[in-house]
Coordinates of C-alpha atoms and ligand atoms in Angstrom, one line a residue:
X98 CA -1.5 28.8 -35.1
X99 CA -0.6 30.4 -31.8
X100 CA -3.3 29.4 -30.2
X101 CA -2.7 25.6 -31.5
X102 CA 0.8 26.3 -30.2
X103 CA -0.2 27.5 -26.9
X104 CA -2.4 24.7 -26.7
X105 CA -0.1 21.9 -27.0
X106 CA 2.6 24.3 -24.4
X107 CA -0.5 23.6 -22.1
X108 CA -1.3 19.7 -22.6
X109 CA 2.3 18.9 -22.5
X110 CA 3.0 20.6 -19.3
X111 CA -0.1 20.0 -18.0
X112 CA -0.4 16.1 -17.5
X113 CA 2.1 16.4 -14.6
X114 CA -0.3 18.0 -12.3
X115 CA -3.4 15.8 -11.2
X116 CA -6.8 17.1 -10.2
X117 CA -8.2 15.5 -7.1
X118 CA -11.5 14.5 -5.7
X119 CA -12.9 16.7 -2.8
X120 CA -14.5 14.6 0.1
X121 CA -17.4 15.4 1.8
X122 CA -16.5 17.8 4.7
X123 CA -17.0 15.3 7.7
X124 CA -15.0 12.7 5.9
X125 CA -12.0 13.8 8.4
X126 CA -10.8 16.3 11.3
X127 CA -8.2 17.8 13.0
X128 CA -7.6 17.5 16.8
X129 CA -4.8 19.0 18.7
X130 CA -2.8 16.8 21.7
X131 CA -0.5 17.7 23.8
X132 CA 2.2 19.4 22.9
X133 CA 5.6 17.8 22.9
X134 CA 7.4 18.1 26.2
X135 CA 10.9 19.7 26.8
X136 CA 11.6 21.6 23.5
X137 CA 9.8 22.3 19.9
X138 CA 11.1 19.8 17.6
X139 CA 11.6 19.3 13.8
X140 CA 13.6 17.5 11.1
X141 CA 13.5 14.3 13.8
X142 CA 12.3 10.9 13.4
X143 CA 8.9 9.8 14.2
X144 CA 7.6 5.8 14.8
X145 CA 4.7 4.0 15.5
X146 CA 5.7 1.9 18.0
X147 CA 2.0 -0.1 19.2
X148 CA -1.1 1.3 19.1
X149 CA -0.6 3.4 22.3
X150 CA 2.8 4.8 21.7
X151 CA 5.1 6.8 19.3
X152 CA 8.3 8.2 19.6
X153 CA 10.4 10.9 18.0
X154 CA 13.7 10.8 17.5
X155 CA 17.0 13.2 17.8
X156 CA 16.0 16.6 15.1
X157 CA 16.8 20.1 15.9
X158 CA 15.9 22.6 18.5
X159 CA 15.0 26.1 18.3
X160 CA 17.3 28.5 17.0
X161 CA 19.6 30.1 19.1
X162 CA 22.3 32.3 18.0
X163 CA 21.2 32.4 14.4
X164 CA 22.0 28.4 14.5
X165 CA 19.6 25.5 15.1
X166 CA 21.3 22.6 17.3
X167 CA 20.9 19.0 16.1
X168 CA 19.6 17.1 19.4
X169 CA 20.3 13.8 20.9
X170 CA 16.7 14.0 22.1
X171 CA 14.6 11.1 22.2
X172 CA 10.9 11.3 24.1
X173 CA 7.7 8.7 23.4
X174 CA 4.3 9.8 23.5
X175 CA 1.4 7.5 25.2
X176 CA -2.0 8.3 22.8
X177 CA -4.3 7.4 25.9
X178 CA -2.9 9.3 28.5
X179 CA -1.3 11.6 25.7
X180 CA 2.3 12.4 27.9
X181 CA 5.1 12.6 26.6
X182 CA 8.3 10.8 28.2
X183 CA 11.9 11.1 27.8
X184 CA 13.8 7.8 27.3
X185 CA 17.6 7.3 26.6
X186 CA 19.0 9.6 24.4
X187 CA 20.7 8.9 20.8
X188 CA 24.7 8.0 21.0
X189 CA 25.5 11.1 18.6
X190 CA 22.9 14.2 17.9
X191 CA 20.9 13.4 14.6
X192 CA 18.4 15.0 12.8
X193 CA 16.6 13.3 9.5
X194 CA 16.8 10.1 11.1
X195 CA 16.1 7.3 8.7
X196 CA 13.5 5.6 11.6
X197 CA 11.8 2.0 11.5
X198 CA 10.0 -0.3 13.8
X199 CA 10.7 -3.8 13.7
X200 CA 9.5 -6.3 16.4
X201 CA 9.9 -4.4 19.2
X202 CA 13.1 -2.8 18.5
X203 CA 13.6 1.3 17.1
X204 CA 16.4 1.2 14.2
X205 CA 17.9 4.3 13.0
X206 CA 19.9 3.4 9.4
X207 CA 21.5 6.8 8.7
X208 CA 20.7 9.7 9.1
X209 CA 21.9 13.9 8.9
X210 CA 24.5 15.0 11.6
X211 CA 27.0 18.0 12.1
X212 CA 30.6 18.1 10.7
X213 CA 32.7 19.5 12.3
X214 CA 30.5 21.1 15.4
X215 CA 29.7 23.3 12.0
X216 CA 25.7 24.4 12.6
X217 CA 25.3 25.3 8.7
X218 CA 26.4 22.2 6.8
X219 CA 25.2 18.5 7.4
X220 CA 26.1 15.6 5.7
X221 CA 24.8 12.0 6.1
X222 CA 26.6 9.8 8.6
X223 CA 26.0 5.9 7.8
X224 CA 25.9 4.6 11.8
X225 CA 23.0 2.4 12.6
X226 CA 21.5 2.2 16.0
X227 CA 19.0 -0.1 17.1
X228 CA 16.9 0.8 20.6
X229 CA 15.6 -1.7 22.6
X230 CA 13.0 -0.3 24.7
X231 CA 13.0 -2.9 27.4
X232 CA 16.3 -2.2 28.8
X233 CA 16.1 1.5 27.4
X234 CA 19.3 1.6 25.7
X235 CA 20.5 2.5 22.3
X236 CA 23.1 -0.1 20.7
X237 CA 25.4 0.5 17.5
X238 CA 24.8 -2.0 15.4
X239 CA 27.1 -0.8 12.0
X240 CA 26.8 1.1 9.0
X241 CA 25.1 1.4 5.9
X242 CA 27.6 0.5 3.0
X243 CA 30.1 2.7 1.9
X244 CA 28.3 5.2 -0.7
X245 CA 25.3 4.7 0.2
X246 CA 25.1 7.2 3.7
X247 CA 22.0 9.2 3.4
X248 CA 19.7 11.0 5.7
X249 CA 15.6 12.0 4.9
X250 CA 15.3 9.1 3.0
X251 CA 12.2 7.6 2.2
X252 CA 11.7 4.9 4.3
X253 CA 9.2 1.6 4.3
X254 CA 9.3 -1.7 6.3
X255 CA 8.3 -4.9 5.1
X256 CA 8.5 -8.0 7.2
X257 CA 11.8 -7.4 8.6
X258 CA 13.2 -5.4 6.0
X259 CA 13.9 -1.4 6.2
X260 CA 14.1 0.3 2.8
X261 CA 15.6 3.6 2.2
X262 CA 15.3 5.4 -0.7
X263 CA 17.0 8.2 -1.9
X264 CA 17.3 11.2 0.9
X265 CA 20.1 13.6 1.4
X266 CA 24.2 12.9 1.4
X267 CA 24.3 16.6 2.5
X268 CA 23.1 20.0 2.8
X269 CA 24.8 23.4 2.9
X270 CA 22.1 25.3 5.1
X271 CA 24.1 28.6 3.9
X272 CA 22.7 28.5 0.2
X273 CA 20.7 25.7 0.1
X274 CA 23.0 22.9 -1.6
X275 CA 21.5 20.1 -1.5
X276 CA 23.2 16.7 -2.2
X277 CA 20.0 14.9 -3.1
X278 CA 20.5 10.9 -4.0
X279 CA 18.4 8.3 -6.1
X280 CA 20.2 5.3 -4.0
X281 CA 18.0 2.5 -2.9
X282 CA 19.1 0.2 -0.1
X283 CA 17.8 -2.1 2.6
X284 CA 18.5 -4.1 5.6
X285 CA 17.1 -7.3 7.2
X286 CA 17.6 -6.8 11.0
X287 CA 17.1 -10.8 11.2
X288 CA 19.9 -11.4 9.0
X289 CA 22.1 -8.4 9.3
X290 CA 22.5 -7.7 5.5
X291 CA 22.2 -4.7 3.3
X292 CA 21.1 -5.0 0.0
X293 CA 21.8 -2.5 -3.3
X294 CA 18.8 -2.3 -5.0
X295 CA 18.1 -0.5 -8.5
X296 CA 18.0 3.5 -8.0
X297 CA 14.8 5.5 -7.5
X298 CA 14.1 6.6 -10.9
X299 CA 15.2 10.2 -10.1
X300 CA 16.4 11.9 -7.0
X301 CA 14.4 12.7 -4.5
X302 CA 15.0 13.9 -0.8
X303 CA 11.9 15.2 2.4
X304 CA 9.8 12.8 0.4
X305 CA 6.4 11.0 1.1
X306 CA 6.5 7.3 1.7
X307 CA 3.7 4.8 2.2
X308 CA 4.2 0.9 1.8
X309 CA 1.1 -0.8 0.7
X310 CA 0.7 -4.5 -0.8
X311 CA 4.2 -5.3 -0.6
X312 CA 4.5 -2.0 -2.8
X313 CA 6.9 1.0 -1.8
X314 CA 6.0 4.3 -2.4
X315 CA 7.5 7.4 -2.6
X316 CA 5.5 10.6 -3.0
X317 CA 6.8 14.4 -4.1
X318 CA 9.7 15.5 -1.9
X319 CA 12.0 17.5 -3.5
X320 CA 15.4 17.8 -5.5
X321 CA 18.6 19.6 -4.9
X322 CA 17.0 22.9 -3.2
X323 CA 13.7 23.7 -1.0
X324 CA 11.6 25.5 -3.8
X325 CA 12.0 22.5 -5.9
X326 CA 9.4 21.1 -5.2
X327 CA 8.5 17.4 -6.8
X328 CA 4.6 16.1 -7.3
X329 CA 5.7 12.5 -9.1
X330 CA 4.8 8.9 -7.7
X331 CA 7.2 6.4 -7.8
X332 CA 6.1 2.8 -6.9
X333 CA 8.9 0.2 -5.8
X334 CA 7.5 -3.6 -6.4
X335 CA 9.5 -5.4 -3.6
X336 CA 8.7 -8.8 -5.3
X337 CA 9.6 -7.9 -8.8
X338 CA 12.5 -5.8 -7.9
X339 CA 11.7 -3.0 -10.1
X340 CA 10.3 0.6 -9.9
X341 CA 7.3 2.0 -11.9
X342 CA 6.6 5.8 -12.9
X343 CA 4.1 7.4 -14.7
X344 CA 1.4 7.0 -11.6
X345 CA -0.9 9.6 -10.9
X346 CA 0.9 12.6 -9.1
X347 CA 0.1 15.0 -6.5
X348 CA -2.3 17.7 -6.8
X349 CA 0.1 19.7 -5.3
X350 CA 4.1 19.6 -5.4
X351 CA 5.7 19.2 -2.3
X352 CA 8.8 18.8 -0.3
X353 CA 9.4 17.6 3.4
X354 CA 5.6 16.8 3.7
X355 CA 4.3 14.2 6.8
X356 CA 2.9 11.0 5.8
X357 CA 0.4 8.4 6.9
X358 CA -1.3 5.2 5.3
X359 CA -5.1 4.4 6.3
X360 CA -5.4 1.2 4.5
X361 CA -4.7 1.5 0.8
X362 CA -4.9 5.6 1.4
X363 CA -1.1 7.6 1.6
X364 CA -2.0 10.9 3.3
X365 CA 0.9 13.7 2.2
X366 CA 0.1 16.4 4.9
X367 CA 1.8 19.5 5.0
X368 CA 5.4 20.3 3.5
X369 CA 7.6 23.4 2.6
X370 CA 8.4 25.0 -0.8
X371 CA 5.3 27.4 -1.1
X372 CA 5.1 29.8 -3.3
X373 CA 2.0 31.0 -2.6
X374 CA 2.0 31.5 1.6
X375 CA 4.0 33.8 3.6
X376 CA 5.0 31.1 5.8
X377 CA 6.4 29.1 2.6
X378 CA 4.4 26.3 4.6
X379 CA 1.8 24.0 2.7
X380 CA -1.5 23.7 4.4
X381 CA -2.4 21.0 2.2
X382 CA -3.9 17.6 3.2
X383 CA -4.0 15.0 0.1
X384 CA -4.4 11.4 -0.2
X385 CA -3.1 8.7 -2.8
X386 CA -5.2 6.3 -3.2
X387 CA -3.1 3.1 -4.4
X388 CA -6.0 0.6 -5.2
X389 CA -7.6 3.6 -7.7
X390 CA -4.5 5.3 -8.7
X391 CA -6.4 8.4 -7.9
X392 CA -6.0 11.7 -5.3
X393 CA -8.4 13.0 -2.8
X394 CA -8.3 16.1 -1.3
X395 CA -9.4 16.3 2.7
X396 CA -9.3 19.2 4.9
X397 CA -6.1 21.1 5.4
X398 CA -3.7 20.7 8.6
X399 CA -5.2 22.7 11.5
X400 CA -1.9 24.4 12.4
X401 CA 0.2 24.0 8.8
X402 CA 3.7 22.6 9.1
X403 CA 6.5 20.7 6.9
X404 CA 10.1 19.0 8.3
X405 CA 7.9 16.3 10.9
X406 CA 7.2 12.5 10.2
X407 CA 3.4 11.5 10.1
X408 CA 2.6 8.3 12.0
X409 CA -0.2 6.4 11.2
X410 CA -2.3 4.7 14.1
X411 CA -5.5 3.1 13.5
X412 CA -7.4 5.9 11.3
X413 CA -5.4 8.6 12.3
X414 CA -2.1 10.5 11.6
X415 CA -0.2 11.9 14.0
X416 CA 2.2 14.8 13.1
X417 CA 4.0 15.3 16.2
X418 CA 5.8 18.9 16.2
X419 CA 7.1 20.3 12.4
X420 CA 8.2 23.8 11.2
X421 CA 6.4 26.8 10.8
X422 CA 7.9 28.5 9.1
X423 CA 9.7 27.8 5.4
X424 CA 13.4 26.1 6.9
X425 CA 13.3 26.9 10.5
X426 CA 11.0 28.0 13.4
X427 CA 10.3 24.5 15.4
X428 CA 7.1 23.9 17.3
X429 CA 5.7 21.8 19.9
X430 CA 2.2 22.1 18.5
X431 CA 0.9 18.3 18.3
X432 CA -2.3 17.0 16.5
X433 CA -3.7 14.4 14.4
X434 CA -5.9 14.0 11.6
X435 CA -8.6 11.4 11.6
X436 CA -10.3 9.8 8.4
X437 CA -13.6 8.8 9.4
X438 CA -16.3 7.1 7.0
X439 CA -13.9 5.6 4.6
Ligands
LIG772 C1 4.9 24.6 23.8 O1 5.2 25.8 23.1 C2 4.4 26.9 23.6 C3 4.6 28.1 22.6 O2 6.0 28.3 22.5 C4 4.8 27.2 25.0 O3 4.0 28.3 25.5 C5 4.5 25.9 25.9 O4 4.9 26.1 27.2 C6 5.2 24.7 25.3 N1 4.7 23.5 26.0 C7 5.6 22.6 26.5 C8 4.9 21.4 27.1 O5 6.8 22.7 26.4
LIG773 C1 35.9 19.1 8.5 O1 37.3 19.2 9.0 C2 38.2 18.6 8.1 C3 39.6 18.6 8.7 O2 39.9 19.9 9.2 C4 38.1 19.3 6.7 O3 39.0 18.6 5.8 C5 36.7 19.2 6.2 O4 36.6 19.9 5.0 C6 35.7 19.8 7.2 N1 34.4 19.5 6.6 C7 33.4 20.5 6.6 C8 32.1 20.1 6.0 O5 33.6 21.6 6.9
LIG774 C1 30.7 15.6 3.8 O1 30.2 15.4 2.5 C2 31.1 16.0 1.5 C3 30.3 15.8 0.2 O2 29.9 14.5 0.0 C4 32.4 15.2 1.6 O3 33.3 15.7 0.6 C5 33.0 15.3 2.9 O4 34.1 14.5 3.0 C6 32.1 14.9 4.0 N1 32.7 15.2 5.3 C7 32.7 14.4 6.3 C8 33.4 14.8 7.5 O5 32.1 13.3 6.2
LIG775 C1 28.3 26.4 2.1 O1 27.9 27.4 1.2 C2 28.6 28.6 1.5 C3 28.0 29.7 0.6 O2 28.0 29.4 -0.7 C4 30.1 28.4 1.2 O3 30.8 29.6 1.5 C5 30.6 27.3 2.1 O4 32.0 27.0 1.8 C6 29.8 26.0 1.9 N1 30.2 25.0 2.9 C7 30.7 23.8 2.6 C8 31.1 23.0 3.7 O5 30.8 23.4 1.4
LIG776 C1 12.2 29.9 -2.3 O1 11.3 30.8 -3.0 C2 10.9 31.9 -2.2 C3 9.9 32.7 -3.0 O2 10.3 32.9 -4.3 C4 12.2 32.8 -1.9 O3 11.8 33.8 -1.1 C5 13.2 31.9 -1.1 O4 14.3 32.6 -0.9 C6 13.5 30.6 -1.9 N1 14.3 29.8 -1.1 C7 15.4 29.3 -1.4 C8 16.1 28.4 -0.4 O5 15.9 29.5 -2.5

């Protein structure tokens, strides 16, 4: 009887957690580039912008004075002659930057900023910035509707749609309150309107996001605190309107993890909430494959870090910069992983 009961304890709680497939050993690697120039950097944006060139935006600096300034910062990085530039800098210091490419342009739709000069609470400002890298200048171009302000949202272009789901309305750094949100919006940059769109089927903040066959998804993250730690899969169907659950989840819970597609793959790379490292970091390198509905596991991040954006260029994901530590400690420390005989 106890063991019957134990038993079904297990295959209820169980089905949560997916196995995944191990890869052969060469089927990826880890190579470090240079390191980002100026200052370590995490909780910023990061963008594909062409095949040669990513930028990160705003984030926060190194601690000083038991705080961690939110930057104005913006600086591109060229893949083939792998330097980093500064270009103009952000009208107001953000860091979780809700950050899209969209022919040509860089728009930030929300994000995380100070209130009050205070350096331990953040809540989400709604201002929208679009960069225009031609003339190197950052324009205002509104705000997200009223309610619906949110920074570390999960974000996903589609023609020339941004979606943003869920993400943060605020956080107390001093115990860890998180205000995490389910609200879904987008914007059209061609026709300047925002759309409300049905909630995310739970809250979610620091979560993975992939768009793949006109199909938004968002991967783990977390909900109202670092150590809790989410491993669903949520799947947004932009032509039907209407989110599905029950998908496959990650072998491994985790919270403000990188991310990356490689053609119907959604590498979630890193991420903070561990219980089982010193650092609190996860090394952990996983991949959702959305044609198979299935997880493969590939080799772990070189140098592991959480609170960084992957970009995804060609067969590689960059993860420019990151935490290292559980919360704080910002690095410079660049490098990509690169699938190779998929
Ligand atoms: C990157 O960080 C390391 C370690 O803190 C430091 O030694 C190095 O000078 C930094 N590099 C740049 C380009 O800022
Ligand atoms: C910011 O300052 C205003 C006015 O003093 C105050 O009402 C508000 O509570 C402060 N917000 C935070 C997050 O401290
Ligand atoms: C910050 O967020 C809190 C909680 O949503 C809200 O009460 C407060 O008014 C916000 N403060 C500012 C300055 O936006
Ligand atoms: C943040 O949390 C601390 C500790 O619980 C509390 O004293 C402070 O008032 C909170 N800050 C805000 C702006 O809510
Ligand atoms: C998360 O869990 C770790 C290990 O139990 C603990 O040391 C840490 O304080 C927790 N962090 C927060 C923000 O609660």
């Amino acid at each position: 009887m106890f063991l019957r009961a134990l038993l079904t304890f297990f295959l209820l709680t169980e089905p949560f957690s997916s196995a995944a497939i191990k890869p052969r050993e060469d089927a990826g690697s880890w190579m470090a580039v240079g390191p980002i120039a100026v200052e370590p950097r995490q909780e910023h944006g990061a963008v594909k912008f062409d095949d040669d060139t990513i930028y990160i935006i705003g984030g926060i600096y190194p601690e000083t004075d038991g705080t961690f300034p939110t930057v104005t910062t913006v600086q591109k990085y060229s893949i083939s002659t792998n330097i980093w530039t500064s270009v103009a800098s952000l009208p107001i210091p953000l860091n979780h930057p809700n950050s899209a490419v969209i022919n040509g342009k860089i728009y930030v739709l929300g994000s995380l900023t100070t209130v009050n000069s205070s350096t331990t609470f953040w809540n989400a400002t709604g201002a929208c910035f679009e960069y225009d890298p031609s003339s190197n200048t950052w324009t205002t171009i509104g705000e997200l509707p009223e309610g619906r302000w949110t920074g570390s949202a999960a974000v996903g272009v589609s023609g020339s749609t941004v979606y943003l789901a869920g993400g943060l309305a605020n956080t107390n750094l001093t115990d860890d309150e998180e205000g995490t949100i389910s609200i879904f919006t987008s914007y059209n940059v061609a026709t300047k309107h925002f759309a409300v769109l049905p909630d995310m089927p739970e809250p979610r903040d620091h979560a993975g996001v992939g768009l793949v066959d006109n199909k938004l998804y968002v991967l783990g993250g977390r909900a109202y605190g670092h150590n809790n730690t989410k491993n669903t899969v949520f799947s947004y169907d932009i032509e039907g309107n209407y989110w599905t659950t029950g998908l496959a989840s990650m072998p491994t819970a985790r919270g403000g993890c990188a991310s990356g597609v490689i053609g119907t793959q959604i590498f979630i790379i890193g991420g903070e909430g561990d219980q089982d490292t010193a650092s609190g970091v996860f090394p952990q390198n996983q991949a959702y494959d959305t044609r198979t509905n299935t997880w493969t596991e590939y080799k772990e991040m070189d140098i592991p870090r959480h609170g960084t954006a992957g970009v995804a260029v060609g067969n590689k994901v960059f993860i420019p910069g990151g935490g290292l530590h559980e919360g704080g400690l910002p690095t410079n420390y660049t490098s990509y992983f690169q699938l190779l005989h998929h």
